[in-house]
JSON list of C-alpha atoms in Angstrom, two decimals:
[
{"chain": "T", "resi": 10, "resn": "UNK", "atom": "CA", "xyz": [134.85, 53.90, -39.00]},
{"chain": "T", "resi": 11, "resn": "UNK", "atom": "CA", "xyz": [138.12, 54.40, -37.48]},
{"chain": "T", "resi": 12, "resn": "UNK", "atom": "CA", "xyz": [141.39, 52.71, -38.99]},
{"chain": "T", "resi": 13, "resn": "UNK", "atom": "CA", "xyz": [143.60, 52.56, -36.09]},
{"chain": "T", "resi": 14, "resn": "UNK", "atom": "CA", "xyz": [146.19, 51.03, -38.70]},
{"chain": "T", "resi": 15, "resn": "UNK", "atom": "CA", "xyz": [146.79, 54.44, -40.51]},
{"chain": "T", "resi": 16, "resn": "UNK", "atom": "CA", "xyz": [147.68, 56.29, -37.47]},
{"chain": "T", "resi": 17, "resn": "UNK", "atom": "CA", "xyz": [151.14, 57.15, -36.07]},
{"chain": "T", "resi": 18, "resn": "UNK", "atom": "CA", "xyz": [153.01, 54.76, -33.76]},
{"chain": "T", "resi": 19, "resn": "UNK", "atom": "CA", "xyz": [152.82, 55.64, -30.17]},
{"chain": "T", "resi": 20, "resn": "UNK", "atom": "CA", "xyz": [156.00, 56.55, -28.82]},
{"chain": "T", "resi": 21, "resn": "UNK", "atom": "CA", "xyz": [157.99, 53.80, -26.61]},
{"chain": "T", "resi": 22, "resn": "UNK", "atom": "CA", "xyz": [157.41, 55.86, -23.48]},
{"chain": "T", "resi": 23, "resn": "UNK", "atom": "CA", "xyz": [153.74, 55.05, -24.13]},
{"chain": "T", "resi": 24, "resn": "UNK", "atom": "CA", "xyz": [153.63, 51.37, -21.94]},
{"chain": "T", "resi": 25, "resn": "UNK", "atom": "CA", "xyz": [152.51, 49.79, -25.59]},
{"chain": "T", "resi": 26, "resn": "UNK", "atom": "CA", "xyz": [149.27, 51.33, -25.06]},
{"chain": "T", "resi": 27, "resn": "UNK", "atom": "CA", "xyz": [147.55, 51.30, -28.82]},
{"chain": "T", "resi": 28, "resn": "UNK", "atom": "CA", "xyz": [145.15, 53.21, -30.50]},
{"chain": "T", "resi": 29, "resn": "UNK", "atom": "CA", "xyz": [141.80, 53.75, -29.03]},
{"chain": "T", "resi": 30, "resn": "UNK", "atom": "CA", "xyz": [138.82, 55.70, -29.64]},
{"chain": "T", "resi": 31, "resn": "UNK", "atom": "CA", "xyz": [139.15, 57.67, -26.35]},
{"chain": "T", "resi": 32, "resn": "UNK", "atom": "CA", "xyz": [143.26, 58.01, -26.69]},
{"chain": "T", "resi": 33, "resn": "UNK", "atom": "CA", "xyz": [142.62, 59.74, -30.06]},
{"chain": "T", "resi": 34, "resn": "UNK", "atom": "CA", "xyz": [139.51, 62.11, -28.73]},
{"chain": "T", "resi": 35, "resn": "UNK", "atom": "CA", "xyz": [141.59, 63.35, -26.04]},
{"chain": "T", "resi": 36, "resn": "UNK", "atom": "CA", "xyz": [144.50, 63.84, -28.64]},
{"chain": "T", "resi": 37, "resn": "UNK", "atom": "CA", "xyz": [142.63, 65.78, -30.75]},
{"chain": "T", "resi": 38, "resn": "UNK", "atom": "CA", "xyz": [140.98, 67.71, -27.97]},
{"chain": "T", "resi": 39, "resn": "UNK", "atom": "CA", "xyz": [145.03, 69.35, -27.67]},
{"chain": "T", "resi": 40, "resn": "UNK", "atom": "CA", "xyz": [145.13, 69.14, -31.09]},
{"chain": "T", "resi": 41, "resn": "UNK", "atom": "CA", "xyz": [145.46, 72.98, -33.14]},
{"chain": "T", "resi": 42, "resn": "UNK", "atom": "CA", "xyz": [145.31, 70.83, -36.49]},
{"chain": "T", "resi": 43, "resn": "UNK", "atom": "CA", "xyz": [142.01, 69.05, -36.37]},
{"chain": "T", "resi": 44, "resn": "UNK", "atom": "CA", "xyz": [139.08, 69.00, -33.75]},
{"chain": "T", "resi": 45, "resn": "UNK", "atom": "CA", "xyz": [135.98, 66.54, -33.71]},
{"chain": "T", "resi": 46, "resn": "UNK", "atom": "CA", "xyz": [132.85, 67.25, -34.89]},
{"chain": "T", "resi": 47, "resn": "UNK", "atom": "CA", "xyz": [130.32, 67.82, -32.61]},
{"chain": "T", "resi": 48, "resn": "UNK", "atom": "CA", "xyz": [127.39, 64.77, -33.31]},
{"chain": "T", "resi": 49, "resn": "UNK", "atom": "CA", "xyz": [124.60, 65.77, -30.88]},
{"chain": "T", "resi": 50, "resn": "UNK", "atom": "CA", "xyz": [121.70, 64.79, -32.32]},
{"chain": "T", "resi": 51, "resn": "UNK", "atom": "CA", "xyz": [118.94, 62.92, -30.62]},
{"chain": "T", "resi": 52, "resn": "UNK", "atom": "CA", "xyz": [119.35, 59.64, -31.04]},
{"chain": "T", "resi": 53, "resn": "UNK", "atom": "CA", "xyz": [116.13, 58.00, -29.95]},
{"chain": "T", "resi": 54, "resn": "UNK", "atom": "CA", "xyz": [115.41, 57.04, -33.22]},
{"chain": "T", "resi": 55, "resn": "UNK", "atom": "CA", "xyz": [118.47, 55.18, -33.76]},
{"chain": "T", "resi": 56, "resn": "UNK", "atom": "CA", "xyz": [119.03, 56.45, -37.15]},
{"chain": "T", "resi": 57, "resn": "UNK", "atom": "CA", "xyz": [122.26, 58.44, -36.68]},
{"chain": "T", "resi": 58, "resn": "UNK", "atom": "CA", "xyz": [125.33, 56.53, -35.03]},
{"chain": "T", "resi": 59, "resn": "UNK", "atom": "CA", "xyz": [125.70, 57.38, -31.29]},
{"chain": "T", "resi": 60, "resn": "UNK", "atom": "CA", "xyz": [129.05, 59.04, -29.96]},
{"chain": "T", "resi": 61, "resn": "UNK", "atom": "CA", "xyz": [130.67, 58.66, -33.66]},
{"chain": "T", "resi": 62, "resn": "UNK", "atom": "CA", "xyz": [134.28, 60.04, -33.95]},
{"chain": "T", "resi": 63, "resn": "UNK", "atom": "CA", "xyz": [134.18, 62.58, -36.74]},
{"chain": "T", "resi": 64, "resn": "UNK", "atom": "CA", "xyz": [138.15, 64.30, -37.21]},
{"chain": "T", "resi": 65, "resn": "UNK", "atom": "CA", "xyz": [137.61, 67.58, -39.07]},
{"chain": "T", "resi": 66, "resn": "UNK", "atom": "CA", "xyz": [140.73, 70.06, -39.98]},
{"chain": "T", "resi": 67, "resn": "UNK", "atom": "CA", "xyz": [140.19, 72.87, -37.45]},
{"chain": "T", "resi": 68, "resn": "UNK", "atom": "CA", "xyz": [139.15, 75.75, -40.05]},
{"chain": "T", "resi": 69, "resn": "UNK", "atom": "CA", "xyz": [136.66, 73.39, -41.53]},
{"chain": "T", "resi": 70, "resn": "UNK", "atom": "CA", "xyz": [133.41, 74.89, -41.81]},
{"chain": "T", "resi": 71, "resn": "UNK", "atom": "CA", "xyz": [131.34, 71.44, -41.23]},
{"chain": "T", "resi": 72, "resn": "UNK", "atom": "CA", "xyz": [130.45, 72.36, -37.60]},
{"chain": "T", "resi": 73, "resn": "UNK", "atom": "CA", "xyz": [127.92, 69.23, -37.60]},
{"chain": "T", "resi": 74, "resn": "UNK", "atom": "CA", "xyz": [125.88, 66.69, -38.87]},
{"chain": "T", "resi": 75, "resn": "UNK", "atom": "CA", "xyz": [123.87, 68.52, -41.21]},
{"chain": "T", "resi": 76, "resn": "UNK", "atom": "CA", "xyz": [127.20, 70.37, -42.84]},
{"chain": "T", "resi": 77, "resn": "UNK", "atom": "CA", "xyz": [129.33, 66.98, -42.99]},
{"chain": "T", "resi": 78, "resn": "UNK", "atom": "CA", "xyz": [126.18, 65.42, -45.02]},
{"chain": "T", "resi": 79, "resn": "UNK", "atom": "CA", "xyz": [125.81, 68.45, -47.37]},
{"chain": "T", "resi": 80, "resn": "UNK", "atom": "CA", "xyz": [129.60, 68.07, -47.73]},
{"chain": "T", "resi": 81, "resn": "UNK", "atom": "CA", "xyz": [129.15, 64.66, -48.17]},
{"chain": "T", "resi": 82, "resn": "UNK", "atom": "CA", "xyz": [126.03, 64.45, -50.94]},
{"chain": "T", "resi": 83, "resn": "UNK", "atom": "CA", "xyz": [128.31, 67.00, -53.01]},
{"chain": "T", "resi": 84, "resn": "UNK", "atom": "CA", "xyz": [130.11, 63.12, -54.22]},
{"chain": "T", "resi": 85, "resn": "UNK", "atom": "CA", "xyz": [126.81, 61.66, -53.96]},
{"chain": "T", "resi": 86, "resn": "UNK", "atom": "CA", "xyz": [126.00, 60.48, -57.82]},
{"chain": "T", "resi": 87, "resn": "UNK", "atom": "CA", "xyz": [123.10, 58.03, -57.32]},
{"chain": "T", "resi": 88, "resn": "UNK", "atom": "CA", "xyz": [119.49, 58.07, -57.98]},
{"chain": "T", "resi": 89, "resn": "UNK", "atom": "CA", "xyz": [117.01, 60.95, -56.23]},
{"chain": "T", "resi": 90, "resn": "UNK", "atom": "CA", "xyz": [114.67, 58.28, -54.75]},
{"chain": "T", "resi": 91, "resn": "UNK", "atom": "CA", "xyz": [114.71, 58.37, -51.03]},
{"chain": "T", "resi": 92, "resn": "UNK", "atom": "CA", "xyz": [115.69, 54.81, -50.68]},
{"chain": "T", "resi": 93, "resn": "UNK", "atom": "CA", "xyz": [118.72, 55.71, -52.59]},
{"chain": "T", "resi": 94, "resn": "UNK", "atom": "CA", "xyz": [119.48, 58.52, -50.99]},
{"chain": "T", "resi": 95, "resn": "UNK", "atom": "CA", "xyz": [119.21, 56.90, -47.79]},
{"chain": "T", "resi": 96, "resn": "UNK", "atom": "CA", "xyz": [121.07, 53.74, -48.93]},
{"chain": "T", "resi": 97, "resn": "UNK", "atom": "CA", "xyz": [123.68, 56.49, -49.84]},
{"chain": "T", "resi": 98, "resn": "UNK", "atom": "CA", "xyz": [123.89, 57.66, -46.19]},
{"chain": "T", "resi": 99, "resn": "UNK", "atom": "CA", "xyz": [124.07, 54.42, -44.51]},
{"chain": "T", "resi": 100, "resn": "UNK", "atom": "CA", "xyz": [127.10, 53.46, -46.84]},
{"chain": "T", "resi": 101, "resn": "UNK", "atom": "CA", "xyz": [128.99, 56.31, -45.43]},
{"chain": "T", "resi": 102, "resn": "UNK", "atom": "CA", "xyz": [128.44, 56.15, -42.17]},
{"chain": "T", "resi": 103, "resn": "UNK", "atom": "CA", "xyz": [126.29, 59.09, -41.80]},
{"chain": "T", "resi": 104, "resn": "UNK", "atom": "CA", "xyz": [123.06, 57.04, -40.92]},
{"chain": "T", "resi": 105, "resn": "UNK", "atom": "CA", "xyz": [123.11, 53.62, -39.71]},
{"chain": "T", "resi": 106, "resn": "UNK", "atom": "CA", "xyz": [119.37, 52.28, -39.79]},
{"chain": "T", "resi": 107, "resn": "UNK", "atom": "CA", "xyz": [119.52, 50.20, -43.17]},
{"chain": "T", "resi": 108, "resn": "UNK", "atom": "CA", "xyz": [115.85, 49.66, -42.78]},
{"chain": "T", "resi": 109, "resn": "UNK", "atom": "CA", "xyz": [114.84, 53.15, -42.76]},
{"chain": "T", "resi": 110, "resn": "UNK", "atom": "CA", "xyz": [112.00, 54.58, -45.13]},
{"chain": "T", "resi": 111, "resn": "UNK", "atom": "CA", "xyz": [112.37, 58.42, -44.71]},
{"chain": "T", "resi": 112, "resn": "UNK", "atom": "CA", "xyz": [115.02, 61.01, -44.34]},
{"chain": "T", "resi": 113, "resn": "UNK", "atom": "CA", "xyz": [115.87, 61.60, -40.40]},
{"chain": "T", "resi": 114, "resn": "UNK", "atom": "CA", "xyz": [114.17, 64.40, -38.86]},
{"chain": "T", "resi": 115, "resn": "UNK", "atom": "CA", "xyz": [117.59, 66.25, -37.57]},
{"chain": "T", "resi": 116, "resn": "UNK", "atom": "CA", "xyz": [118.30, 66.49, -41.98]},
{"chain": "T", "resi": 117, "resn": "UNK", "atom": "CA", "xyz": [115.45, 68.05, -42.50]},
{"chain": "T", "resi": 118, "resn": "UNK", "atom": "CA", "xyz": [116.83, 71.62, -42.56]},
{"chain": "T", "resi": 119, "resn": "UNK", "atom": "CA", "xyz": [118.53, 70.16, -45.71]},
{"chain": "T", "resi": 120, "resn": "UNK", "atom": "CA", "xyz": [116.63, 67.92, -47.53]},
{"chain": "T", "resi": 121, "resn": "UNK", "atom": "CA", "xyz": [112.90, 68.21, -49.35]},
{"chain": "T", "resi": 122, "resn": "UNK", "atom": "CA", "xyz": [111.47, 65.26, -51.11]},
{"chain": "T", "resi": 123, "resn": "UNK", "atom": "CA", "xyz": [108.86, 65.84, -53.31]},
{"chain": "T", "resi": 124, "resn": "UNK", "atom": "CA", "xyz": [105.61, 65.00, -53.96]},
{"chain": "T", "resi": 125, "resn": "UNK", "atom": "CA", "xyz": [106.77, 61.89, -56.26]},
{"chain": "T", "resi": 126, "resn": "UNK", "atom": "CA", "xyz": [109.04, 60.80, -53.47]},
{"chain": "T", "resi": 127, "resn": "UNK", "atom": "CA", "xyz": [112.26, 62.37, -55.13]},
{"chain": "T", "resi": 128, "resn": "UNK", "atom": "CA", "xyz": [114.93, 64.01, -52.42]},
{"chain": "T", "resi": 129, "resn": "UNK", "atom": "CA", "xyz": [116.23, 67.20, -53.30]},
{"chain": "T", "resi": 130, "resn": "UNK", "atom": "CA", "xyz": [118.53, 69.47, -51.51]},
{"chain": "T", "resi": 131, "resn": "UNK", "atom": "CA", "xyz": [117.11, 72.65, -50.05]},
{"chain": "T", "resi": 132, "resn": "UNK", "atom": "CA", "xyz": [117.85, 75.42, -52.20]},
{"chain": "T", "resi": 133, "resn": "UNK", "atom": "CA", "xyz": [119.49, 77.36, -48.78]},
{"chain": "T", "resi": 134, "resn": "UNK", "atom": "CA", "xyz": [122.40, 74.80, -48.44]},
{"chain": "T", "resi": 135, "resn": "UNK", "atom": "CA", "xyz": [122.83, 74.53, -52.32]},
{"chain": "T", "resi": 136, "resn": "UNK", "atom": "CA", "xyz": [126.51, 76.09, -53.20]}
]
């Protein structure tokens, strides 16, 4: 979710143009500061957002989806079911199908649920 609020003014030269999503990808794509995180995942499921605008700084090391929700779990302090897990990814914008019943296939690499229905992070992506 982008807060166009939070960014700089444009400067006066700019014909009060305002804030859009494709004014700020093109920014960034000029940007040495931050660059956008590549999102392609297969969305034919309709579990991940399509075309979201992810800012990262430009040495990040989240090079896509599957980093940025590692990254992201590391605040995650909720229960291990999968529904709260994946309540936990819809809230942050990382999924977006509240109905959902199991963990996306494209997070597989980095999630395991067990065989009482508990999600735990694969020990590979653990820090």
């Amino acid at each position: 979710m982008l807060n166009t609020n939070n960014l700089p003014s444009l400067p006066e030269r700019s014909f009060k143009l305002s804030w859009t999503k494709e004014l700020l990808k093109n920014e960034i794509r000029y940007s040495n500061k931050y660059r956008l995180l590549e999102w392609d995942v297969d969305n034919g499921s309709l579990e991940t957002p399509n075309d979201p605008l992810i800012i990262v700084p430009y040495e990040s090391e989240i090079i896509d989806i599957v980093d940025l929700t590692r990254a992201m779990m590391k605040k995650y302090q909720g229960g291990g079911s999968v529904k709260d897990v994946l309540a936990y990814l819809n809230k942050i914008g990382i999924l977006q199908n509240a109905q959902a019943t199991s963990i996306p296939q494209v997070l597989n690499t980095l999630f395991i649920v067990n065989e009482f229905g508990a999600v735990q992070m694969k020990k590979n992506y653990d820090d």
